[in-house]
């Protein structure tokens, strides 16, 4: 069975996720419906590597820098989950305007992402439904979480 992944930071986001017991949807713009985003990328979704604030500036990071500073965790959802929506359908559901979708696609591609790999579900998604893994070196290892 193949899986899709919600990639996130171990030291920044994971404690909040574990405390809530679920992956919660996120909306970045007013009027947008929140979704929980997943990627078909088998190792790491390039757009999950976020820039960080350094000396008052927002600075891009390499995956290695991000991993060293924040740690990497992923939540696996079966790829055949009936709640999944592809990128365009998810954007339409979330009420993301086309021009914003096109901008996100362009920025995502520049980062090495592929919109065909981006899928979403309407959240929340209970952690009991997901398999959790932590990146150790270059290998994803099962991670036991208590919910």
PDB file of C-alpha atoms in Angstrom:
ATOM      1  CA  UNK A   1       0.000   0.000   0.000  1.00  0.00           C
ATOM      2  CA  UNK A   2       1.429   3.382  -0.943  1.00  0.00           C
ATOM      3  CA  UNK A   3       1.156   6.425   1.272  1.00  0.00           C
ATOM      4  CA  UNK A   4       0.978  10.197   1.122  1.00  0.00           C
ATOM      5  CA  UNK A   5       2.783  12.306   3.672  1.00  0.00           C
ATOM      6  CA  UNK A   6       2.241  15.398   5.734  1.00  0.00           C
ATOM      7  CA  UNK A   7       5.804  16.640   6.311  1.00  0.00           C
ATOM      8  CA  UNK A   8       6.572  18.899   9.260  1.00  0.00           C
ATOM      9  CA  UNK A   9       9.191  19.977  11.787  1.00  0.00           C
ATOM     10  CA  UNK A  10       9.925  17.858  14.826  1.00  0.00           C
ATOM     11  CA  UNK A  11      11.059  20.614  17.180  1.00  0.00           C
ATOM     12  CA  UNK A  12       8.653  23.343  16.094  1.00  0.00           C
ATOM     13  CA  UNK A  13       5.283  21.869  15.033  1.00  0.00           C
ATOM     14  CA  UNK A  14       5.295  18.302  16.386  1.00  0.00           C
ATOM     15  CA  UNK A  15       4.687  19.212  20.073  1.00  0.00           C
ATOM     16  CA  UNK A  16       1.532  21.160  19.139  1.00  0.00           C
ATOM     17  CA  UNK A  17       0.312  18.357  16.884  1.00  0.00           C
ATOM     18  CA  UNK A  18       0.833  15.734  19.591  1.00  0.00           C
ATOM     19  CA  UNK A  19      -0.887  17.906  22.196  1.00  0.00           C
ATOM     20  CA  UNK A  20      -3.938  18.264  19.928  1.00  0.00           C
ATOM     21  CA  UNK A  21      -4.001  14.582  18.937  1.00  0.00           C
ATOM     22  CA  UNK A  22      -4.725  15.479  15.317  1.00  0.00           C
ATOM     23  CA  UNK A  23      -3.528  17.181  12.177  1.00  0.00           C
ATOM     24  CA  UNK A  24      -5.559  20.341  11.793  1.00  0.00           C
ATOM     25  CA  UNK A  25      -6.291  22.171   8.598  1.00  0.00           C
ATOM     26  CA  UNK A  26      -4.725  25.495   7.836  1.00  0.00           C
ATOM     27  CA  UNK A  27      -5.972  28.471   5.863  1.00  0.00           C
ATOM     28  CA  UNK A  28      -3.661  31.362   5.048  1.00  0.00           C
ATOM     29  CA  UNK A  29      -6.103  33.864   3.579  1.00  0.00           C
ATOM     30  CA  UNK A  30      -9.383  35.322   4.769  1.00  0.00           C
ATOM     31  CA  UNK A  31     -12.326  33.374   3.410  1.00  0.00           C
ATOM     32  CA  UNK A  32     -10.181  30.317   2.683  1.00  0.00           C
ATOM     33  CA  UNK A  33     -11.346  26.942   3.990  1.00  0.00           C
ATOM     34  CA  UNK A  34      -8.670  25.095   5.970  1.00  0.00           C
ATOM     35  CA  UNK A  35      -7.200  21.862   4.635  1.00  0.00           C
ATOM     36  CA  UNK A  36      -4.574  19.362   5.788  1.00  0.00           C
ATOM     37  CA  UNK A  37      -1.998  19.070   3.010  1.00  0.00           C
ATOM     38  CA  UNK A  38      -0.215  15.881   1.965  1.00  0.00           C
ATOM     39  CA  UNK A  39       2.454  15.111  -0.609  1.00  0.00           C
ATOM     40  CA  UNK A  40       3.148  12.084  -2.780  1.00  0.00           C
ATOM     41  CA  UNK A  41       6.874  12.895  -2.651  1.00  0.00           C
ATOM     42  CA  UNK A  42       8.469   9.762  -1.195  1.00  0.00           C
ATOM     43  CA  UNK A  43      11.254  11.431   0.814  1.00  0.00           C
ATOM     44  CA  UNK A  44      10.540  15.119   1.539  1.00  0.00           C
ATOM     45  CA  UNK A  45       8.204  17.667  -0.002  1.00  0.00           C
ATOM     46  CA  UNK A  46      10.502  20.528  -1.099  1.00  0.00           C
ATOM     47  CA  UNK A  47       7.888  23.173  -0.248  1.00  0.00           C
ATOM     48  CA  UNK A  48       7.891  21.934   3.368  1.00  0.00           C
ATOM     49  CA  UNK A  49      11.375  23.425   3.820  1.00  0.00           C
ATOM     50  CA  UNK A  50      10.410  26.818   5.172  1.00  0.00           C
ATOM     51  CA  UNK A  51      12.630  29.906   5.367  1.00  0.00           C
ATOM     52  CA  UNK A  52      13.585  31.169   8.804  1.00  0.00           C
ATOM     53  CA  UNK A  53      14.046  34.573  10.385  1.00  0.00           C
ATOM     54  CA  UNK A  54      17.696  35.486  10.890  1.00  0.00           C
ATOM     55  CA  UNK A  55      18.738  38.963  11.965  1.00  0.00           C
ATOM     56  CA  UNK A  56      15.366  40.411  10.961  1.00  0.00           C
ATOM     57  CA  UNK A  57      15.492  38.832   7.489  1.00  0.00           C
ATOM     58  CA  UNK A  58      13.556  35.895   6.102  1.00  0.00           C
ATOM     59  CA  UNK A  59      16.283  33.588   4.794  1.00  0.00           C
ATOM     60  CA  UNK A  60      15.784  30.507   2.608  1.00  0.00           C
ATOM     61  CA  UNK A  61      17.215  27.251   3.926  1.00  0.00           C
ATOM     62  CA  UNK A  62      18.498  24.110   2.321  1.00  0.00           C
ATOM     63  CA  UNK A  63      16.835  20.877   3.343  1.00  0.00           C
ATOM     64  CA  UNK A  64      19.955  19.967   5.338  1.00  0.00           C
ATOM     65  CA  UNK A  65      19.843  23.265   7.269  1.00  0.00           C
ATOM     66  CA  UNK A  66      16.145  22.840   7.964  1.00  0.00           C
ATOM     67  CA  UNK A  67      16.612  19.260   9.103  1.00  0.00           C
ATOM     68  CA  UNK A  68      19.529  20.161  11.395  1.00  0.00           C
ATOM     69  CA  UNK A  69      17.684  23.071  13.023  1.00  0.00           C
ATOM     70  CA  UNK A  70      14.111  21.778  13.214  1.00  0.00           C
ATOM     71  CA  UNK A  71      14.208  18.004  12.676  1.00  0.00           C
ATOM     72  CA  UNK A  72      11.860  16.267  10.250  1.00  0.00           C
ATOM     73  CA  UNK A  73       8.748  14.210  10.910  1.00  0.00           C
ATOM     74  CA  UNK A  74       6.105  12.888   8.572  1.00  0.00           C
ATOM     75  CA  UNK A  75       2.597  11.545   9.010  1.00  0.00           C
ATOM     76  CA  UNK A  76       1.598   8.828   6.530  1.00  0.00           C
ATOM     77  CA  UNK A  77      -1.943   8.480   5.209  1.00  0.00           C
ATOM     78  CA  UNK A  78      -2.910   5.630   2.853  1.00  0.00           C
ATOM     79  CA  UNK A  79      -2.894   6.916  -0.724  1.00  0.00           C
ATOM     80  CA  UNK A  80      -6.310   5.381  -1.338  1.00  0.00           C
ATOM     81  CA  UNK A  81      -8.016   7.380   1.441  1.00  0.00           C
ATOM     82  CA  UNK A  82     -11.357   8.498   0.013  1.00  0.00           C
ATOM     83  CA  UNK A  83     -11.132  11.958   1.588  1.00  0.00           C
ATOM     84  CA  UNK A  84      -8.169  13.000  -0.552  1.00  0.00           C
ATOM     85  CA  UNK A  85      -8.576  15.769  -3.113  1.00  0.00           C
ATOM     86  CA  UNK A  86      -6.044  16.535  -5.819  1.00  0.00           C
ATOM     87  CA  UNK A  87      -4.388  19.947  -5.934  1.00  0.00           C
ATOM     88  CA  UNK A  88      -6.879  21.736  -8.197  1.00  0.00           C
ATOM     89  CA  UNK A  89      -9.950  20.295  -6.530  1.00  0.00           C
ATOM     90  CA  UNK A  90      -8.507  21.141  -3.102  1.00  0.00           C
ATOM     91  CA  UNK A  91      -7.808  24.730  -4.165  1.00  0.00           C
ATOM     92  CA  UNK A  92     -11.331  25.081  -5.513  1.00  0.00           C
ATOM     93  CA  UNK A  93     -12.792  23.636  -2.289  1.00  0.00           C
ATOM     94  CA  UNK A  94     -10.609  25.937  -0.167  1.00  0.00           C
ATOM     95  CA  UNK A  95     -11.684  28.960  -2.240  1.00  0.00           C
ATOM     96  CA  UNK A  96      -8.117  29.773  -3.293  1.00  0.00           C
ATOM     97  CA  UNK A  97      -8.323  32.168  -6.269  1.00  0.00           C
ATOM     98  CA  UNK A  98      -6.797  30.915  -9.533  1.00  0.00           C
ATOM     99  CA  UNK A  99      -4.146  33.640  -9.580  1.00  0.00           C
ATOM    100  CA  UNK A 100      -3.028  32.598  -6.084  1.00  0.00           C
ATOM    101  CA  UNK A 101      -3.038  28.936  -7.091  1.00  0.00           C
ATOM    102  CA  UNK A 102      -0.891  29.745 -10.120  1.00  0.00           C
ATOM    103  CA  UNK A 103       1.510  31.755  -7.943  1.00  0.00           C
ATOM    104  CA  UNK A 104       1.802  28.882  -5.442  1.00  0.00           C
ATOM    105  CA  UNK A 105       2.425  26.450  -8.311  1.00  0.00           C
ATOM    106  CA  UNK A 106       5.178  28.669  -9.701  1.00  0.00           C
ATOM    107  CA  UNK A 107       6.858  29.187  -6.330  1.00  0.00           C
ATOM    108  CA  UNK A 108       6.473  25.502  -5.499  1.00  0.00           C
ATOM    109  CA  UNK A 109       8.059  24.423  -8.777  1.00  0.00           C
ATOM    110  CA  UNK A 110      10.983  26.811  -8.197  1.00  0.00           C
ATOM    111  CA  UNK A 111      11.513  25.086  -4.831  1.00  0.00           C
ATOM    112  CA  UNK A 112      11.523  21.670  -6.535  1.00  0.00           C
ATOM    113  CA  UNK A 113       7.915  20.747  -5.800  1.00  0.00           C
ATOM    114  CA  UNK A 114       5.377  19.252  -8.156  1.00  0.00           C
ATOM    115  CA  UNK A 115       1.710  20.289  -7.843  1.00  0.00           C
ATOM    116  CA  UNK A 116       0.717  16.829  -9.094  1.00  0.00           C
ATOM    117  CA  UNK A 117       2.122  15.528  -5.773  1.00  0.00           C
ATOM    118  CA  UNK A 118      -0.032  17.864  -3.634  1.00  0.00           C
ATOM    119  CA  UNK A 119      -3.251  16.540  -2.148  1.00  0.00           C
ATOM    120  CA  UNK A 120      -5.432  17.561   0.759  1.00  0.00           C
ATOM    121  CA  UNK A 121      -8.185  16.442   3.090  1.00  0.00           C
ATOM    122  CA  UNK A 122     -10.683  18.410   5.076  1.00  0.00           C
ATOM    123  CA  UNK A 123      -9.412  18.093   8.635  1.00  0.00           C
ATOM    124  CA  UNK A 124      -8.944  17.369  11.333  1.00  0.00           C
ATOM    125  CA  UNK A 125      -7.223  14.000  10.846  1.00  0.00           C
ATOM    126  CA  UNK A 126      -6.855  12.043  14.117  1.00  0.00           C
ATOM    127  CA  UNK A 127      -3.318  10.786  14.740  1.00  0.00           C
ATOM    128  CA  UNK A 128      -4.721   7.268  15.273  1.00  0.00           C
ATOM    129  CA  UNK A 129      -5.346   7.162  11.511  1.00  0.00           C
ATOM    130  CA  UNK A 130      -1.736   7.987  10.648  1.00  0.00           C
ATOM    131  CA  UNK A 131       1.656   6.356  10.850  1.00  0.00           C
ATOM    132  CA  UNK A 132       4.353   8.683  12.233  1.00  0.00           C
ATOM    133  CA  UNK A 133       8.004   8.605  11.190  1.00  0.00           C
ATOM    134  CA  UNK A 134      11.097  10.602  12.179  1.00  0.00           C
ATOM    135  CA  UNK A 135      14.013  11.236   9.840  1.00  0.00           C
ATOM    136  CA  UNK A 136      17.208   9.804  11.306  1.00  0.00           C
ATOM    137  CA  UNK A 137      20.158  10.419   9.033  1.00  0.00           C
ATOM    138  CA  UNK A 138      18.714   9.638   5.607  1.00  0.00           C
ATOM    139  CA  UNK A 139      16.238   7.005   6.783  1.00  0.00           C
ATOM    140  CA  UNK A 140      12.668   7.384   7.929  1.00  0.00           C
ATOM    141  CA  UNK A 141      12.157   5.444  11.160  1.00  0.00           C
ATOM    142  CA  UNK A 142       8.853   4.585  12.853  1.00  0.00           C
ATOM    143  CA  UNK A 143       8.094   6.882  15.754  1.00  0.00           C
ATOM    144  CA  UNK A 144       5.809   5.861  18.573  1.00  0.00           C
ATOM    145  CA  UNK A 145       3.489   8.607  19.715  1.00  0.00           C
ATOM    146  CA  UNK A 146       1.027   8.530  22.564  1.00  0.00           C
ATOM    147  CA  UNK A 147      -2.281  10.119  21.817  1.00  0.00           C
TER     148      UNK A 147
END
